[in-house]
Coordinates of C-alpha atoms in Angstrom, one line a residue:
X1 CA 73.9 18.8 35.7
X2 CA 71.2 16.3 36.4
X3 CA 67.4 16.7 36.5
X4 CA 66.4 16.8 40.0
X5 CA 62.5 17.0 41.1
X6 CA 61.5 19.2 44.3
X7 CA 62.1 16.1 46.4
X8 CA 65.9 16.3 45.0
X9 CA 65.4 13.1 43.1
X10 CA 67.3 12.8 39.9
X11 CA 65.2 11.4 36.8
X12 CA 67.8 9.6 34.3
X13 CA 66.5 6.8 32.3
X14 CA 68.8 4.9 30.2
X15 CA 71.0 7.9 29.6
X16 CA 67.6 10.5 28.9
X17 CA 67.0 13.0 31.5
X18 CA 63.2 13.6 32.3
X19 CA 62.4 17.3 33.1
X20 CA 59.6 18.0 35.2
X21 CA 58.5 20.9 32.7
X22 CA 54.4 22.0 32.5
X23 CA 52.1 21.4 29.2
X24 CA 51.9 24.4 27.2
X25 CA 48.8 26.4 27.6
X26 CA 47.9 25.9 24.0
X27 CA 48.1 22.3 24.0
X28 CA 46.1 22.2 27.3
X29 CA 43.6 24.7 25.4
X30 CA 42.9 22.1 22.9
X31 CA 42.6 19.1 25.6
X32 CA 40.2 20.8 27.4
X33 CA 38.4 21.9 24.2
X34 CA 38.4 18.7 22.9
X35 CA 37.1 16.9 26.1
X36 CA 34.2 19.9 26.2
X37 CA 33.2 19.5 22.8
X38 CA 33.0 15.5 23.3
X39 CA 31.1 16.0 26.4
X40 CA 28.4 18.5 24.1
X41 CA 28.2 15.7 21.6
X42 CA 27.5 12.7 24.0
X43 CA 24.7 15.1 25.5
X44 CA 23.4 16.8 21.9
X45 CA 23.4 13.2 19.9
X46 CA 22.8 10.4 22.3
X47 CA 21.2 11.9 25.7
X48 CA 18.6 14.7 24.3
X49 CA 18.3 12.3 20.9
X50 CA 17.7 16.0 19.1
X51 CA 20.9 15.4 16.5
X52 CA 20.9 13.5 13.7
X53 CA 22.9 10.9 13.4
X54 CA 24.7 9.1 10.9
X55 CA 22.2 6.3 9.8
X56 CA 19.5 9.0 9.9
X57 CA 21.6 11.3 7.8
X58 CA 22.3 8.1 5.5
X59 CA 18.5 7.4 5.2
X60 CA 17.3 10.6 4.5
X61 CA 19.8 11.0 1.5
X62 CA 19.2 7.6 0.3
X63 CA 15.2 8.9 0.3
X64 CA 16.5 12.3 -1.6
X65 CA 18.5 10.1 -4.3
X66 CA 15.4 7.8 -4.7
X67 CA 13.1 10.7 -5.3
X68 CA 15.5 12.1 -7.7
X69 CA 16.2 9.0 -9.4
X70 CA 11.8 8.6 -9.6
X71 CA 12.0 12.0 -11.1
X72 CA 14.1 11.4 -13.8
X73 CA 13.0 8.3 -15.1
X74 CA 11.3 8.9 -18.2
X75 CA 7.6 8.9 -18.3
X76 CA 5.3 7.0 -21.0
X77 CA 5.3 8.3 -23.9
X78 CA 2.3 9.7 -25.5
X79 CA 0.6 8.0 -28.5
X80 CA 1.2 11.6 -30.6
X81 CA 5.1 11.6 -29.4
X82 CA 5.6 8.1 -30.4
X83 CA 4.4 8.1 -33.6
X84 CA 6.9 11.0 -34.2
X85 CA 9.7 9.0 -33.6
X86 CA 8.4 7.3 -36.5
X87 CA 9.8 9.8 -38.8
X88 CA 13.3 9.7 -37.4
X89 CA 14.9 7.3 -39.9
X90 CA 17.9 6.9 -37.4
X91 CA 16.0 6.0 -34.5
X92 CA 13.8 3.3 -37.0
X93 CA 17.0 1.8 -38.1
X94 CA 18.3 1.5 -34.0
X95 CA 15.2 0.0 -33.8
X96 CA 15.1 -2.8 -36.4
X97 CA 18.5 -3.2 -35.1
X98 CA 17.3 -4.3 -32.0
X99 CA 14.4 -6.1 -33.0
X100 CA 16.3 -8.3 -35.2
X101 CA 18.7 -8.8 -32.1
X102 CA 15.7 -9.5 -29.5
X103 CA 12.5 -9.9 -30.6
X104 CA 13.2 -11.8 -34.5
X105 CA 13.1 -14.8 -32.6
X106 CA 9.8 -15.0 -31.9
X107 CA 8.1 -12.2 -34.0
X108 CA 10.6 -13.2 -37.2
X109 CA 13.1 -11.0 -39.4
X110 CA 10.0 -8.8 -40.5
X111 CA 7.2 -9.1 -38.6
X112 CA 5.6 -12.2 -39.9
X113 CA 5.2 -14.0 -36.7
X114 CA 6.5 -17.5 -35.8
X115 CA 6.0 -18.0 -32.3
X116 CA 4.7 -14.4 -30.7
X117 CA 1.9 -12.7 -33.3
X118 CA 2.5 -11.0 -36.5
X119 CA 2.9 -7.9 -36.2
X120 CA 2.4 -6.5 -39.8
X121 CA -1.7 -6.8 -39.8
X122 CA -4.3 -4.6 -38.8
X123 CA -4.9 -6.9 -35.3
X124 CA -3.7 -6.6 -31.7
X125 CA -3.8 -8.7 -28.4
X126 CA -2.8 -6.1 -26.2
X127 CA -3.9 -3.1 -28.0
X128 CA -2.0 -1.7 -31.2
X129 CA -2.1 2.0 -30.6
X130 CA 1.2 4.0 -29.5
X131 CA 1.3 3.6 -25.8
X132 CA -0.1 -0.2 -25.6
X133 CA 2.9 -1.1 -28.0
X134 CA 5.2 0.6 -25.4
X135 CA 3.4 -0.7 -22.5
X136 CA 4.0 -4.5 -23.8
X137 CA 8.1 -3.8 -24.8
X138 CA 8.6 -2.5 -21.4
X139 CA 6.5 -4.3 -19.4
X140 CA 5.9 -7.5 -21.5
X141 CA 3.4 -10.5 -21.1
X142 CA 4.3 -13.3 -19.1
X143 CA 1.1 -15.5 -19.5
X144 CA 1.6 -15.1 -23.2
X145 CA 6.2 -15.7 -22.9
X146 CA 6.9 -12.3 -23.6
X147 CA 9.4 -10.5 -21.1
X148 CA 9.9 -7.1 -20.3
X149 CA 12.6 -5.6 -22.3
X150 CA 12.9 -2.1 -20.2
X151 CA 15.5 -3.5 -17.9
X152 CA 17.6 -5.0 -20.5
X153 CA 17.0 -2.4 -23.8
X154 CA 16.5 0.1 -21.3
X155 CA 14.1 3.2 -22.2
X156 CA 16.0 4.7 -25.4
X157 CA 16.0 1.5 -27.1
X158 CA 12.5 0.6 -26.1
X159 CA 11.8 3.5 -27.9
X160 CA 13.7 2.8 -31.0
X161 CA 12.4 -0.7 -31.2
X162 CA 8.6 0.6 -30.9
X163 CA 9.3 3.1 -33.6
X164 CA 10.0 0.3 -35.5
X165 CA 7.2 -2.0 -34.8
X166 CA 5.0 1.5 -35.9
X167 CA 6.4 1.4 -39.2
X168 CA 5.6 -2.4 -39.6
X169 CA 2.1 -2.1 -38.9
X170 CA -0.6 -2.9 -41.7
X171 CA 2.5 -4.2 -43.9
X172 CA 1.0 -7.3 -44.5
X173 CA 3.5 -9.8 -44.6
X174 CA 2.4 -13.7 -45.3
X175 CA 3.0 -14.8 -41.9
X176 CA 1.3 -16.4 -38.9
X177 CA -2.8 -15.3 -39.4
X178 CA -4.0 -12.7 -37.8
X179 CA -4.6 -12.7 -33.9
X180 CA -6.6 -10.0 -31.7
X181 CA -8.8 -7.4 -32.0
X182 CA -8.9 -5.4 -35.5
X183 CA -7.2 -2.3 -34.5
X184 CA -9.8 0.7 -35.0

């Protein structure tokens, strides 16, 4: 038996019969679903403008991360809190650790001085208590050569190293002479 249409035309395509048979009402749910919902989206997003779309959505998260990220980064330390770390004996070795590894160069092995000050007497360029030493690791001192070690030490480390500079303070090693204000 071959497939005939109304018109009594047989439909046979290389050997495959093609049968005049209607959609499901299902399918034809979902098509005219589909094409409702796309028409609601065109006039929601792009003709009233009252949806968010996908760069605004991006922008506001990337505002929400950057808040976040503001939030947790660690605030300065206070001059009673950093002299705390001094008595961490861990966080002091770290510390010379990393000062041998970054700032030795210019500030010697012990704090002497060679090219940057000397950091074992009682005088200060930029201010000797707590929070001025931080200030100076993380932010350093161009005009003077020093660079800012929070991007590369990061603020843990900064930390350590300036717990270590603490405990070198009025030391006294022979060095480079004394440069700066007497610390009061």
């Amino acid at each position: 038996m071959s497939a005939q249409d109304k018109s009594g035309i047989v439909h046979v395509y290389d050997g495959i019969e093609e049968m005049d048979n209607h959609l499901p009402n299902w399918w034809l749910f979902l098509l005219w679903l589909t094409v409702i919902f796309g028409f609601g989206y065109w006039y929601y997003f792009h003709t009233t403008g009252q949806g968010r779309g996908s760069l605004e959505v991006y922008r506001a998260e990337a505002a929400e991360a950057a808040r976040l990220a503001e939030a947790r980064k660690p605030k300065p330390d206070s001059d009673a809190g950093l002299m705390l770390l001094v008595q961490d004996q861990g966080l002091v070795d770290e510390g010379k650790l990393n000062f041998q590894q970054t700032c030795a160069a210019c500030h010697g092995l012990k704090g002497e001085g060679i090219i940057g000050p000397n950091l074992t007497d009682d005088a200060w360029l930029h201010g000797g208590k707590p929070t001025d030493l931080h200030r100076v690791v993380n932010e350093g001192v161009l005009a003077k050569g020093m660079p800012a070690w929070e991007k590369v030490l990061g603020p843990q480390r900064v930390r350590a190293v300036v717990a270590y500079v603490l405990t070198l303070k009025n030391t006294n090693v022979p060095g480079k002479p004394p440069q700066g204000e007497p610390e009061k």
